[in-house]
Backbone as JSON Lines, residues from 0, in Angstrom:
{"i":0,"aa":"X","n":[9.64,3.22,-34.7],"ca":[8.43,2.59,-34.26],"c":[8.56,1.07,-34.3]}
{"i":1,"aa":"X","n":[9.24,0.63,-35.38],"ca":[9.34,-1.2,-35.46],"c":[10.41,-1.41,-34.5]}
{"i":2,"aa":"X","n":[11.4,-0.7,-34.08],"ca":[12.16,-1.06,-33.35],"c":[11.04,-1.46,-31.36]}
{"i":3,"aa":"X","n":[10.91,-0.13,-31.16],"ca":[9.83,-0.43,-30.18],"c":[9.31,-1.65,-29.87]}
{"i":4,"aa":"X","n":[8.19,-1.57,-31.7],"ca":[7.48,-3.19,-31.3],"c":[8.56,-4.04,-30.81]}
{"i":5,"aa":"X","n":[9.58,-4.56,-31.73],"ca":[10.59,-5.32,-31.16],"c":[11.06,-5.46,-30.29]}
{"i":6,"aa":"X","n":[11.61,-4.28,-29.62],"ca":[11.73,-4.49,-28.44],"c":[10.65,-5.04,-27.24]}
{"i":7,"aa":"X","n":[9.09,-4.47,-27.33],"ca":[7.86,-5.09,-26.55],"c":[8.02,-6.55,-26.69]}
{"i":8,"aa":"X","n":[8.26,-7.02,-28.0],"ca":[7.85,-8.05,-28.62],"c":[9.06,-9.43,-27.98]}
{"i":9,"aa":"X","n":[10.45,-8.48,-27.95],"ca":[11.89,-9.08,-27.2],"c":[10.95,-9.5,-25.23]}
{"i":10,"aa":"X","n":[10.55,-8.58,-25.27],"ca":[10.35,-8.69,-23.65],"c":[9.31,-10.0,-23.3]}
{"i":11,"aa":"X","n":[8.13,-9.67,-23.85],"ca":[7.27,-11.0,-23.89],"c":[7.81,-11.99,-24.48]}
{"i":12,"aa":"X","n":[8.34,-12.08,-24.98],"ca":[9.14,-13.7,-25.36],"c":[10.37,-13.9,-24.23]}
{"i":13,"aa":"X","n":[10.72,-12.74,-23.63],"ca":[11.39,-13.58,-22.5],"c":[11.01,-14.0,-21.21]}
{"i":14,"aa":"X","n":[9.9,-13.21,-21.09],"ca":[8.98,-13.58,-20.07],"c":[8.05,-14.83,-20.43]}
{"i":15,"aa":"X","n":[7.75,-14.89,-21.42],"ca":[7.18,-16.2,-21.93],"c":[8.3,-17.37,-21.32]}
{"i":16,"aa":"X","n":[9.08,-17.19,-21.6],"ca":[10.33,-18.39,-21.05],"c":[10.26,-18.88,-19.97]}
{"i":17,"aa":"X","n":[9.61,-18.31,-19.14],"ca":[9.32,-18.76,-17.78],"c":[10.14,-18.25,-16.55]}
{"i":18,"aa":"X","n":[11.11,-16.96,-16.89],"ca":[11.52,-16.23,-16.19],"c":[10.93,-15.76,-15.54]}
{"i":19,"aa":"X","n":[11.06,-15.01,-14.22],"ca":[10.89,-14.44,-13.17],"c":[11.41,-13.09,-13.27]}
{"i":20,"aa":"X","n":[10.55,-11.67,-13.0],"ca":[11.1,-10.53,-13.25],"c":[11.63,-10.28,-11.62]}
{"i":21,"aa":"X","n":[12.62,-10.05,-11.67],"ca":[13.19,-9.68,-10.4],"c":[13.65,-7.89,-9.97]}
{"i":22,"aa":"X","n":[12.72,-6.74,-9.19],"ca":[12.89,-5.78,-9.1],"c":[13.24,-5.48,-8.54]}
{"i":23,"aa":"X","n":[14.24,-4.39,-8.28],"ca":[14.94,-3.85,-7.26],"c":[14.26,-3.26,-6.39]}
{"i":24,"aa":"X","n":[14.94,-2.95,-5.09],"ca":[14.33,-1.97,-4.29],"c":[15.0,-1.12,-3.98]}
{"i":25,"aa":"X","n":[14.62,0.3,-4.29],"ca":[15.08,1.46,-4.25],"c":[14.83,2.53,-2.95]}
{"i":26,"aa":"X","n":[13.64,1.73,-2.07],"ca":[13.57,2.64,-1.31],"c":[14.73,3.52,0.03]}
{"i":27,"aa":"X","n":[14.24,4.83,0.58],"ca":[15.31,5.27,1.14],"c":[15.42,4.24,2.44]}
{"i":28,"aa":"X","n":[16.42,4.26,2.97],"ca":[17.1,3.13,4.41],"c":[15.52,4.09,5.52]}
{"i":29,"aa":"X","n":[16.03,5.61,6.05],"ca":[15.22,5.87,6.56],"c":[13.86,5.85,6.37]}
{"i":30,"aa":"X","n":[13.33,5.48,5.45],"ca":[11.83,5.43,5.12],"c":[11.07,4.04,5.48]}
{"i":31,"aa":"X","n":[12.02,3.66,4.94],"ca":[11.64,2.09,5.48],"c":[11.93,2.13,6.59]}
{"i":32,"aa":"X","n":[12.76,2.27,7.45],"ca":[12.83,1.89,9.16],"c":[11.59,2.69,10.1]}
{"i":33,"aa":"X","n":[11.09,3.8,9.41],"ca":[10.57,4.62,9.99],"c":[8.64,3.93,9.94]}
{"i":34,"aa":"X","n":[8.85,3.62,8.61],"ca":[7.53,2.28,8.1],"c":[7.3,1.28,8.57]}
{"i":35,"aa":"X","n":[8.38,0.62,8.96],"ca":[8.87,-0.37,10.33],"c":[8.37,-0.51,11.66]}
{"i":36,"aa":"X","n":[8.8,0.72,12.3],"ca":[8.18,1.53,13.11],"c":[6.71,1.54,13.6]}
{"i":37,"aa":"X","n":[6.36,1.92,12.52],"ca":[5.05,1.92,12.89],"c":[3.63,0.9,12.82]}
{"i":38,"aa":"X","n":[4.77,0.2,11.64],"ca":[4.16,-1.58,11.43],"c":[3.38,-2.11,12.57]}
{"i":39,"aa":"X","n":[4.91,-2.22,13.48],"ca":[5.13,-2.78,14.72],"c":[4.35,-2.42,15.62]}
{"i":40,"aa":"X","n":[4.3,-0.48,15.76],"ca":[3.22,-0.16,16.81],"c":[1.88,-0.4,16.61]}
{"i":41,"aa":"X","n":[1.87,-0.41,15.16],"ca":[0.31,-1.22,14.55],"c":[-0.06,-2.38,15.09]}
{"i":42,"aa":"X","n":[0.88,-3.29,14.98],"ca":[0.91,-4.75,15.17],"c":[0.59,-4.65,16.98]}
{"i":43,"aa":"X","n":[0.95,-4.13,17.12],"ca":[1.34,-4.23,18.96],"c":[-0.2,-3.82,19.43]}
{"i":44,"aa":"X","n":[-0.37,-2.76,19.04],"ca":[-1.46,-2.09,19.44],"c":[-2.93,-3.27,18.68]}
{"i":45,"aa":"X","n":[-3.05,-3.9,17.89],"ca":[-3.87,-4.7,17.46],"c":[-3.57,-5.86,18.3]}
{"i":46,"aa":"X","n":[-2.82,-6.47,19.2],"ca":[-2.71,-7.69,19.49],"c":[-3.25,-7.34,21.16]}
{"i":47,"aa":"X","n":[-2.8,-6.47,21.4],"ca":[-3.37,-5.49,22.66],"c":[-4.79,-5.38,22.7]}
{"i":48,"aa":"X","n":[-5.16,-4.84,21.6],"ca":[-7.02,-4.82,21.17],"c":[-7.49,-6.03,20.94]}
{"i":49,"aa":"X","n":[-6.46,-7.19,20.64],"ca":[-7.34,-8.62,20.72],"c":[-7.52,-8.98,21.98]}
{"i":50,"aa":"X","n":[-6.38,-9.17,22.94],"ca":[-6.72,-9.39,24.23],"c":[-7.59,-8.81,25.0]}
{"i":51,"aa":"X","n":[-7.53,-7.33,25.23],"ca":[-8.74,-6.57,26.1],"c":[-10.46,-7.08,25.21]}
{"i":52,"aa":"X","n":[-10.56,-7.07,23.67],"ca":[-11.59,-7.94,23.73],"c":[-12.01,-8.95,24.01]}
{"i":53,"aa":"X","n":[-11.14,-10.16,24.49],"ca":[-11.07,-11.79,24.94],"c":[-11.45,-11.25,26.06]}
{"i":54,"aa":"X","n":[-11.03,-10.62,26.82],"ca":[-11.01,-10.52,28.18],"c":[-12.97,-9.81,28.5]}
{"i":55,"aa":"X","n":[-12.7,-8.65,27.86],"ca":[-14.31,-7.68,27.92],"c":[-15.73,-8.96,27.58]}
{"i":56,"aa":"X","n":[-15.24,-9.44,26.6],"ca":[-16.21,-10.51,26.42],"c":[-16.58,-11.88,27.2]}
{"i":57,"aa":"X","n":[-15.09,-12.3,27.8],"ca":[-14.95,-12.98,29.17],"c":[-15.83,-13.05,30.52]}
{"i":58,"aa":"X","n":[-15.49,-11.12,30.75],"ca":[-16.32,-10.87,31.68],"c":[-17.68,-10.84,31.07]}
{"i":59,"aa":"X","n":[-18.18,-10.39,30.45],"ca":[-19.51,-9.88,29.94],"c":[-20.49,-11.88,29.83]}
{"i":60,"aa":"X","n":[-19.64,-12.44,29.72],"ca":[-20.07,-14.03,29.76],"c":[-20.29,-14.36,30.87]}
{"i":61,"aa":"X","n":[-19.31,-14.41,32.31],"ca":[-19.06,-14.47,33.74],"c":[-20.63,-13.66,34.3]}
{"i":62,"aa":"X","n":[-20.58,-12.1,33.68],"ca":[-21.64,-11.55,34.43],"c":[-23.03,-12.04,33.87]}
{"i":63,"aa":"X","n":[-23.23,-12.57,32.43],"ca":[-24.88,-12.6,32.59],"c":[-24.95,-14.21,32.81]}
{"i":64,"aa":"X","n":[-23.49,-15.16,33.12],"ca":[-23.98,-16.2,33.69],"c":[-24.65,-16.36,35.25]}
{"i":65,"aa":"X","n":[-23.83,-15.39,36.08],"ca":[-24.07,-15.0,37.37],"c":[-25.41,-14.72,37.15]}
{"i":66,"aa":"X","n":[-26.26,-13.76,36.41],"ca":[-27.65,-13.1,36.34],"c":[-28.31,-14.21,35.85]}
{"i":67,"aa":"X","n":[-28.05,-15.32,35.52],"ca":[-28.9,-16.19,34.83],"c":[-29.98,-15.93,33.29]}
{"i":68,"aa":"X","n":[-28.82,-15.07,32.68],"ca":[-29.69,-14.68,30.98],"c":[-28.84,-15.48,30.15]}
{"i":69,"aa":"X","n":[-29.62,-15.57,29.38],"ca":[-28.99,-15.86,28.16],"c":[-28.62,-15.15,27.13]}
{"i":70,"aa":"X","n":[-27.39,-15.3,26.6],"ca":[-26.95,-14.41,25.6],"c":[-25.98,-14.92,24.47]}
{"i":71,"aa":"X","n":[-25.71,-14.12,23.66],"ca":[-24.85,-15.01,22.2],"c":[-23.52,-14.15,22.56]}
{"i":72,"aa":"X","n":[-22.81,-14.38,23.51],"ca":[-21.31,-14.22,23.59],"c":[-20.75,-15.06,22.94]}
{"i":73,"aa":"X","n":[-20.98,-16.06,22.44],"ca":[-19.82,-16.91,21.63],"c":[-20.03,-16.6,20.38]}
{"i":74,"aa":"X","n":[-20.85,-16.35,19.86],"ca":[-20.72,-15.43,18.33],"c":[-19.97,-13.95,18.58]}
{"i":75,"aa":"X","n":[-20.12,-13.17,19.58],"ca":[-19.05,-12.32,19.79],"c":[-17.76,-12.42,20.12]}
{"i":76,"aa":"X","n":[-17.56,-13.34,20.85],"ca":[-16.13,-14.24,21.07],"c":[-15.9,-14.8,19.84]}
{"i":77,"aa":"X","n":[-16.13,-15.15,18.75],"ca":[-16.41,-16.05,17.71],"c":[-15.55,-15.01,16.74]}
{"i":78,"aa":"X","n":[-16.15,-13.63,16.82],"ca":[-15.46,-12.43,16.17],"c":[-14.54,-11.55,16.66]}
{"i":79,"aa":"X","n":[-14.48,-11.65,17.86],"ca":[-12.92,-11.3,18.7],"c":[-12.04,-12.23,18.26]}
{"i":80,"aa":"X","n":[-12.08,-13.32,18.08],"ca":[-10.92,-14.33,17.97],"c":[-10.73,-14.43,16.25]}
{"i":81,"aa":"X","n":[-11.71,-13.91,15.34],"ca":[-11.3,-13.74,14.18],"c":[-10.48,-12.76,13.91]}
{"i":82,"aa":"X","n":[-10.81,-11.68,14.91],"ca":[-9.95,-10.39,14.53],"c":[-8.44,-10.28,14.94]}
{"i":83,"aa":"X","n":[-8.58,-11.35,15.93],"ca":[-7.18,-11.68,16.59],"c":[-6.39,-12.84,15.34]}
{"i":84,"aa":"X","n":[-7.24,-13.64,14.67],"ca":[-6.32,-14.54,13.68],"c":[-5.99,-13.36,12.76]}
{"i":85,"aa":"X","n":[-6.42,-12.49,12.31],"ca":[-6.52,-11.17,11.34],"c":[-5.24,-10.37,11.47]}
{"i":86,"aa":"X","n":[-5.25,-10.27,12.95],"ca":[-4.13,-9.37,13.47],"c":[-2.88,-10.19,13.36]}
{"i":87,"aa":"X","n":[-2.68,-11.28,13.68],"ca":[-1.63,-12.41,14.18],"c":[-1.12,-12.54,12.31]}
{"i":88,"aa":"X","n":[-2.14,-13.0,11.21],"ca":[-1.49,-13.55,10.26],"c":[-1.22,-12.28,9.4]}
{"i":89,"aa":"X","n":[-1.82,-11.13,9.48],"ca":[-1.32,-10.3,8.56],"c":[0.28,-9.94,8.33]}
{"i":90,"aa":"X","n":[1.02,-9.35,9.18],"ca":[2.44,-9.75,9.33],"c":[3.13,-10.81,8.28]}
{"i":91,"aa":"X","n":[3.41,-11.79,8.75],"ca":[3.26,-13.14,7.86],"c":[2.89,-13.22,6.65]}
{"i":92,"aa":"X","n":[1.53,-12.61,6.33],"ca":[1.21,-13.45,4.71],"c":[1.55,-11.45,3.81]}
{"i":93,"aa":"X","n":[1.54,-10.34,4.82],"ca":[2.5,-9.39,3.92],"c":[4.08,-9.43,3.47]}
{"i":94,"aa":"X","n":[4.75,-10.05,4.64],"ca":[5.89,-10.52,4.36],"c":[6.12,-11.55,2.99]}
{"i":95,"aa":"X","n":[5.22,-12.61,2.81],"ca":[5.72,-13.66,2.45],"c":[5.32,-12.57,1.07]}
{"i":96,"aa":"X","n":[4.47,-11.89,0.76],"ca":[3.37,-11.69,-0.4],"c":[5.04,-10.15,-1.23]}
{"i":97,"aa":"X","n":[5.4,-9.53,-0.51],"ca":[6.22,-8.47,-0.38],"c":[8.18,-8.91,-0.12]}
{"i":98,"aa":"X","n":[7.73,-10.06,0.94],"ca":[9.23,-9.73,1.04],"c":[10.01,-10.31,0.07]}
């Protein structure tokens, strides 16, 4: 049992030091490529769904300017283009956070 503590006790004092725990990665080659995979079709398919909303909201601006109404498309454009910074930086700040 005192050995234990000691040993707990060895670990936090080397981590106290200001070391960095550095972990391996064990996962299988195919698991990850296959995770990859689908990242990407994630990614693809979200950057795809940002544009057709730029665009849907585009028109939907075009047509009730033609009709002469007024409407709050730029608060909806406002949240298409957030979802598009959403889509664009996730990539990026999982990488940096993971890789």
């Amino acid at each position: 049992m005192i050995k234990a503590l000691a040993a707990k006790a060895h670990t936090y004092v080397v981590l106290a030091d200001g070391s960095v725990p550095n972990p391996t990665r064990n996962a299988p080659g195919a698991l990850t490529g296959k995770v990859n995979t689908v990242l990407g079709i994630l990614a693809w398919a979200g950057t795809a769904a940002g544009v057709a909303g730029v665009l849907i909201t585009g028109a939907m601006m075009a047509i009730s300017m033609r009709r002469g109404e007024g409407s709050e498309h730029m608060g909806r454009l406002g949240m298409v283009l957030g979802g598009c910074v959403l889509v664009a930086t996730a990539g990026p700040v999982v990488t940096f956070v993971f890789g």
